[in-house]
Structures are given as structure tokens and as C-alpha cells.
mmCIF file of C-alpha atoms and ligand atoms in Angstrom:
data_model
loop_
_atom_site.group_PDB
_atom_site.id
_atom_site.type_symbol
_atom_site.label_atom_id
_atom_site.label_comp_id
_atom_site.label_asym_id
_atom_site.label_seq_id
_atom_site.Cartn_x
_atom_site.Cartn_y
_atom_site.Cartn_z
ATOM 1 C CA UNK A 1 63.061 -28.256 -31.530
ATOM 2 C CA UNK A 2 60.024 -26.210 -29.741
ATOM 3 C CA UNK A 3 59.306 -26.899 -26.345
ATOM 4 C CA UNK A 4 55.606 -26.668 -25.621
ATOM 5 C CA UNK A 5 54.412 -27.151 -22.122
ATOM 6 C CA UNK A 6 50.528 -27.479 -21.708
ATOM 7 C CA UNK A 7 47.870 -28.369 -19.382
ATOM 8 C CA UNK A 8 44.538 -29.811 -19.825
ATOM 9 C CA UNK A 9 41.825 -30.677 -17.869
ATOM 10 C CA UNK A 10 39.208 -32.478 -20.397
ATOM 11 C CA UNK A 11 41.314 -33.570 -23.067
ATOM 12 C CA UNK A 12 40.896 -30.361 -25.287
ATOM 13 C CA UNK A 13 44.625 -29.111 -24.839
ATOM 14 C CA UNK A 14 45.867 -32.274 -25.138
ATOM 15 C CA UNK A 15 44.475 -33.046 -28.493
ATOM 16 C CA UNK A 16 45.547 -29.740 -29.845
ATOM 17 C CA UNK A 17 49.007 -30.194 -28.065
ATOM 18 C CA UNK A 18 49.336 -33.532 -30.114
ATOM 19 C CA UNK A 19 47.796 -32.356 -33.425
ATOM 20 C CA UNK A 20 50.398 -29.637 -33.489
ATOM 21 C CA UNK A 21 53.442 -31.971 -32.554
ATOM 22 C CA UNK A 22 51.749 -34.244 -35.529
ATOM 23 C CA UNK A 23 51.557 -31.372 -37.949
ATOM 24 C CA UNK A 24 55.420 -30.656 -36.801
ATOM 25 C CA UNK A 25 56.522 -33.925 -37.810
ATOM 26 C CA UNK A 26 54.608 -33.643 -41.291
ATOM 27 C CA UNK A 27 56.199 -30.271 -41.779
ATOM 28 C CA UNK A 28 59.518 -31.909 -40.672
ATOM 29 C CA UNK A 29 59.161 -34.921 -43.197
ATOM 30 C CA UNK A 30 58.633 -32.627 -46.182
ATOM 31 C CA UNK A 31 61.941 -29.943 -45.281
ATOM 32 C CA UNK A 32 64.254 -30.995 -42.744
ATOM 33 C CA UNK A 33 64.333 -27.081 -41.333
ATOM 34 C CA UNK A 34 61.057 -27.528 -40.134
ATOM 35 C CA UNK A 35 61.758 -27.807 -36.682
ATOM 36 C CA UNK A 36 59.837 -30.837 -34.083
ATOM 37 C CA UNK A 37 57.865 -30.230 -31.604
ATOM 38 C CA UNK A 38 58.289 -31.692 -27.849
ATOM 39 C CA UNK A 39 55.521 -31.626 -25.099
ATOM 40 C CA UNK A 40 55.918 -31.350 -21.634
ATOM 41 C CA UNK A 41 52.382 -32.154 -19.280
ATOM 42 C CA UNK A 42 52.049 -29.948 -16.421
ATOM 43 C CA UNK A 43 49.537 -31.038 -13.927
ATOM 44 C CA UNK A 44 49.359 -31.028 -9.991
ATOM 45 C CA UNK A 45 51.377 -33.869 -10.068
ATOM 46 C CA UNK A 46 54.668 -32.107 -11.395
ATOM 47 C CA UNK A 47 57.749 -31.287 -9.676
ATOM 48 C CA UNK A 48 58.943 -28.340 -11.477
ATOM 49 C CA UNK A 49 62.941 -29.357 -12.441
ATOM 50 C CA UNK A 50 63.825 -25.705 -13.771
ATOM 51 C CA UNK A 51 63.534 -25.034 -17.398
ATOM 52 C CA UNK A 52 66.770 -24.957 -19.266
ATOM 53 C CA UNK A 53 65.215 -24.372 -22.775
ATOM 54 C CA UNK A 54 62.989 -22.013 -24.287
ATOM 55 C CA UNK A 55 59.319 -22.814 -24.550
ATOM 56 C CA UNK A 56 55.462 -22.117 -25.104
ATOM 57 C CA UNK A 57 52.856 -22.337 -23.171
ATOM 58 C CA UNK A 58 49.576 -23.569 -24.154
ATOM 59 C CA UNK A 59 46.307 -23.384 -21.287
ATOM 60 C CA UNK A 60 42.614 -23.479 -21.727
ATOM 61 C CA UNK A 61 40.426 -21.189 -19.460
ATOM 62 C CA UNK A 62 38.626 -22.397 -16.271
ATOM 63 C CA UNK A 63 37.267 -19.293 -14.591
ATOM 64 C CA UNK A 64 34.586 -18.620 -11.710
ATOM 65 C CA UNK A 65 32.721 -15.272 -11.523
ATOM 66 C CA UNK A 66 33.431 -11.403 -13.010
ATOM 67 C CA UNK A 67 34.833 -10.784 -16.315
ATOM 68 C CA UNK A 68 38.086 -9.782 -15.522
ATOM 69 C CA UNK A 69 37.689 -6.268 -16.826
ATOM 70 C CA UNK A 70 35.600 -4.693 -14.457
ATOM 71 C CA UNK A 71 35.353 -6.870 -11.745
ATOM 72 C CA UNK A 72 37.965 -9.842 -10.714
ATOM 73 C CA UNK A 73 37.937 -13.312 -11.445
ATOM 74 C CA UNK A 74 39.316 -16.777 -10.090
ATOM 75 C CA UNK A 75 41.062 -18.903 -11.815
ATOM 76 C CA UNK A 76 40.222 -22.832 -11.332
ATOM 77 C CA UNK A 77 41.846 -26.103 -12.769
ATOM 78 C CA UNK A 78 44.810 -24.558 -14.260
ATOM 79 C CA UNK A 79 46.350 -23.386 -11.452
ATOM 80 C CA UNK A 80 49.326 -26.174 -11.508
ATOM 81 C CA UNK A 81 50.673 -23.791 -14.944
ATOM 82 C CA UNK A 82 50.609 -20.751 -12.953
ATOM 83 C CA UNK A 83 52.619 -22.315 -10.147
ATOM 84 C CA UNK A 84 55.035 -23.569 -12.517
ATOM 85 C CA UNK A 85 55.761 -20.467 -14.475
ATOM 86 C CA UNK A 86 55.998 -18.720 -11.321
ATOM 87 C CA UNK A 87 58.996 -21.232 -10.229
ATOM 88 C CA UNK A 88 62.136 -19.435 -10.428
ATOM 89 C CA UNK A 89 63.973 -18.622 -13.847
ATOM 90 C CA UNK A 90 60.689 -20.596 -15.274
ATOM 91 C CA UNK A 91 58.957 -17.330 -16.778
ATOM 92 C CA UNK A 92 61.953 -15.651 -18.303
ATOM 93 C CA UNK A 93 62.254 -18.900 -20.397
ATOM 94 C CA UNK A 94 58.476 -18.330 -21.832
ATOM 95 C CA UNK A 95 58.432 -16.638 -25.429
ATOM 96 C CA UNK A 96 54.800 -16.688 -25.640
ATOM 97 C CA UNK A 97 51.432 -17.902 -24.374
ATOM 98 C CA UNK A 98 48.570 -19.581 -26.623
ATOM 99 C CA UNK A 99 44.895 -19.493 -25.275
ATOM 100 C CA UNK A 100 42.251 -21.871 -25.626
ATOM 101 C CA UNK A 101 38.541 -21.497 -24.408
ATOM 102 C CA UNK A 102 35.004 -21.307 -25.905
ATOM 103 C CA UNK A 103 33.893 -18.016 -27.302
ATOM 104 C CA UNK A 104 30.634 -18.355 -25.080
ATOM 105 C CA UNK A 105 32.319 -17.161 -22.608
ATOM 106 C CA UNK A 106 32.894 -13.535 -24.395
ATOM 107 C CA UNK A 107 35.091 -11.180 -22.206
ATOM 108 C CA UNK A 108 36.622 -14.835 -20.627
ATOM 109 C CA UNK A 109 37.392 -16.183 -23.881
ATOM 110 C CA UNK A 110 40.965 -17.136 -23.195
ATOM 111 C CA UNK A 111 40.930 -15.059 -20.472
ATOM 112 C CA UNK A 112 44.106 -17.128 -18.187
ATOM 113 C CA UNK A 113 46.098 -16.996 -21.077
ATOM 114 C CA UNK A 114 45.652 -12.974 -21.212
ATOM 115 C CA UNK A 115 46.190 -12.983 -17.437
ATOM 116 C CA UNK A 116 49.604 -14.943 -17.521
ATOM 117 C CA UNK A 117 50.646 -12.526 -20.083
ATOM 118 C CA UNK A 118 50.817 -10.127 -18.106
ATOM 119 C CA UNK A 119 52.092 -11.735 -15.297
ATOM 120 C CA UNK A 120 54.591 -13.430 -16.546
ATOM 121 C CA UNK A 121 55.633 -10.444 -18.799
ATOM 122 C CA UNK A 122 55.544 -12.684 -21.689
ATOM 123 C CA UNK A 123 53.402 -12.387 -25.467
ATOM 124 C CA UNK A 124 50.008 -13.465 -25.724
ATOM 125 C CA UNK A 125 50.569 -14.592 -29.123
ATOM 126 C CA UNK A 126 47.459 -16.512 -30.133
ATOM 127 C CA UNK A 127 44.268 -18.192 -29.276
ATOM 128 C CA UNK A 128 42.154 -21.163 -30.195
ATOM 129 C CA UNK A 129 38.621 -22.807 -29.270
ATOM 130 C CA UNK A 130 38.266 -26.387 -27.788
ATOM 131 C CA UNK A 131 40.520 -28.572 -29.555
ATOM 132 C CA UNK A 132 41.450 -26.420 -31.900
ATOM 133 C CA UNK A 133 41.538 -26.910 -36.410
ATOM 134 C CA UNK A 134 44.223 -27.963 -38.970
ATOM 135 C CA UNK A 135 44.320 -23.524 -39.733
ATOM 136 C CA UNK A 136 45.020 -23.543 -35.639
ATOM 137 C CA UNK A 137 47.570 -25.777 -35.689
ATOM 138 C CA UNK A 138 49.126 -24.663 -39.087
ATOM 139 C CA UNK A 139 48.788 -20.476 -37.920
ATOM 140 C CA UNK A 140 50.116 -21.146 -34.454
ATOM 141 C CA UNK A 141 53.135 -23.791 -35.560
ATOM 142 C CA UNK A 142 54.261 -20.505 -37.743
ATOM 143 C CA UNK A 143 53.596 -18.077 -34.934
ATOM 144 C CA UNK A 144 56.047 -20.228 -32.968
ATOM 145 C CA UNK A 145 58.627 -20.408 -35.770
ATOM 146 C CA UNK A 146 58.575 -16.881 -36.285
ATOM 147 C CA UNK A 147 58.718 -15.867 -32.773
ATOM 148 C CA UNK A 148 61.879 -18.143 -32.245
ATOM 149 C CA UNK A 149 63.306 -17.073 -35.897
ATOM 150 C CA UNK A 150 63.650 -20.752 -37.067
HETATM 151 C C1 FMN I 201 33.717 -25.035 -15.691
HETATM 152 C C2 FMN I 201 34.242 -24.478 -16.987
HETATM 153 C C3 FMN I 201 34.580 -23.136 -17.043
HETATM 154 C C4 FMN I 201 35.082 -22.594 -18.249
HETATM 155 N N1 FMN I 201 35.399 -21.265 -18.292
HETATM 156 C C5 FMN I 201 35.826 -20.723 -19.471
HETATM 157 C C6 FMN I 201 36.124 -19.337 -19.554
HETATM 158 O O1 FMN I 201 36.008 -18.582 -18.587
HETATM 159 N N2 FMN I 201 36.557 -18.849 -20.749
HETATM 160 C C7 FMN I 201 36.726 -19.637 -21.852
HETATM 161 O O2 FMN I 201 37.147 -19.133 -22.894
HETATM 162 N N3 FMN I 201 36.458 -20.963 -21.804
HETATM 163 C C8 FMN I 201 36.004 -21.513 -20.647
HETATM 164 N N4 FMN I 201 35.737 -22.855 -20.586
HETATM 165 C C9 FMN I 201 35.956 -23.679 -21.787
HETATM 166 C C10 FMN I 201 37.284 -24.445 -21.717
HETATM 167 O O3 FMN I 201 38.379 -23.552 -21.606
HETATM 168 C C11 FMN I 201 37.453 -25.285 -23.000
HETATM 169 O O4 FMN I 201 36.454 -26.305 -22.980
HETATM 170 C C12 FMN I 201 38.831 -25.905 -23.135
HETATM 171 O O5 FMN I 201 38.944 -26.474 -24.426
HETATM 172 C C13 FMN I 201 39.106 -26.969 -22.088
HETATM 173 O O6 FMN I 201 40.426 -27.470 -22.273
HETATM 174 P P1 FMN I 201 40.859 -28.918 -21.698
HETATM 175 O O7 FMN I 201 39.900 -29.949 -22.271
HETATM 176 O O8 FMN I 201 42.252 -29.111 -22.204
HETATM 177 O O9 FMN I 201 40.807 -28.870 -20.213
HETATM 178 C C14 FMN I 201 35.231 -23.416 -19.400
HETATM 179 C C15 FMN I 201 34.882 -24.772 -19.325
HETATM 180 C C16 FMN I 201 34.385 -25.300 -18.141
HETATM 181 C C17 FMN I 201 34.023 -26.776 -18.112
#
């Protein structure tokens, strides 16, 4: 099983959180090693439990002002992932983040995944616009299986 905790503001993740548990079950149908893929929803609402399992993190980009690069930025929306990776024994668990945005947004493009990256000391393994394609969801299903070895 991978564990794939996501947020999502407008839908975007979501749909790309569910078209990769979809394209987990086909993959499962067709060779039983083919590991399943369970989602988690983080939002403001959640009470983090402590993760006990490995897992990935998917999070689209909501950011106000600067670039990041030269000048600072503020994250908004998805600050509820932040919190939770940053509960304790959460972040060792993490074994990669996945980025979503728009490309419009140049040096942003999937600029909070980049930023928990580094702060959570964990890969920034791959990236994605809006609600992603079947070559997304096929690339980053193997990313996943080849950064867990399964
Ligand atoms: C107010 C706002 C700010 C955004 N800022 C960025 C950004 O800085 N970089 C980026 O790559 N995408 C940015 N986006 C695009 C979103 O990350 C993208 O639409 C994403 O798919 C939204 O995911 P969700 O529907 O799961 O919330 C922004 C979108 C909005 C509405």
C-alpha cells in the first residue's frame, strides 16, 4: 500500500489524488505486485493522530507576493499540510513531496512543494499542473514505487 496525504483547495488535488488511486487499482487488477493506493485529506479541520506509516505528500501552490528566490513569499490555503508535517515524528515519515500549480506562475510554479522540501528535509520528487494527465499519474505512481522499492 502507498499512503498519500493531500490537500486541495479547488478540487484540482483531489482529482489527481483520485485519478492516481484509480490508476493504482488498474495497475493492481492486471499484477497483483502493483501495490494500492490510500488517501488521507488534510484540511483545517484535521486533528493530526501521528503517522505510523510511510507516505507522500501531494499540495498545490497558493502563494502571495515575491518569487521566493530573491525576495520572500507567503504561503496561503495550504497551510493546514505544513502544520501537519510539522507535528512531531510526522516529517521523518515523508519519502517525498509532489507539486502541483500552473506554470503561469513561473519561478512559483510548485513553489510550496519546493519549500516543504526543504523544510521538511524530504525529496521533491515531482510536479504536475492543475489536475494533472494519465502520463502524471502513470510517471508519478512509478516515482512512488521506485522511491519505496516496491
Ligand atoms: C490565488 C491563487 C494563487 C495561486 N498561486 C500559485 C503559485 O504561486 N504557483 C503555482 O504554481 N500555482 C499557483 N496557483 C495555481 C494552483 O496551485 C492550481 O490551480 C492548483 O491546481 C490548485 O489546486 P486545488 O484545486 O487542489 O486547490 C494559484 C491559484 C490561485 C487561485
Amino acid at each position: 500500500m502507498i499512503n498519500v496525504l493531500f490537500i486541495s483547495i479547488s478540487g484540482n488535488t483531489r482529482a489527481f489524488a483520485q485519478h492516481l488511486q484509480q490508476f493504482a487499482k488498474t495497475a493492481h487488477e492486471a499484477d497483483a505486485q502493483a501495490p494500492l493506493i490510500a488517501l488521507k485529506e488534510i484540511s483545517d479541520a484535521t486533528q493530526s493522530t501521528g503517522e505510523t506509516e510511510p507516505f507522500f505528500v501531494l499540495v498545490p501552490t497558493y502563494l502571495d507576493g515575491g518569487n521566493g528566490i530573491d525576495n520572500g513569499v507567503k504561503e496561503l490555503m495550504t497551510t493546514a499540510m505544513g502544520d501537519y508535517l510539522a507535528e512531531p515524528g510526522n516529517a521523518e515519515l515523508c519519502r517525498g513531496i509532489i507539486g502541483s500549480g500552473n506554470r503561469n506562475f513561473n519561478e512559483q510554479y510548485c513553489l510550496t512543494a519546493k519549500r516543504y522540501a526543504a523544510e521538511f528535509n524530504a525529496p521533491f520528487l515531482a510536479d504536475y499542473e492543475l489536475r494533472g494527465t494519465d502520463a502524471d499519474a502513470a510517471h508519478i505512481y512509478q516515482v512512488m514505487r521506485d522511491t519505496l522499492a516496491i
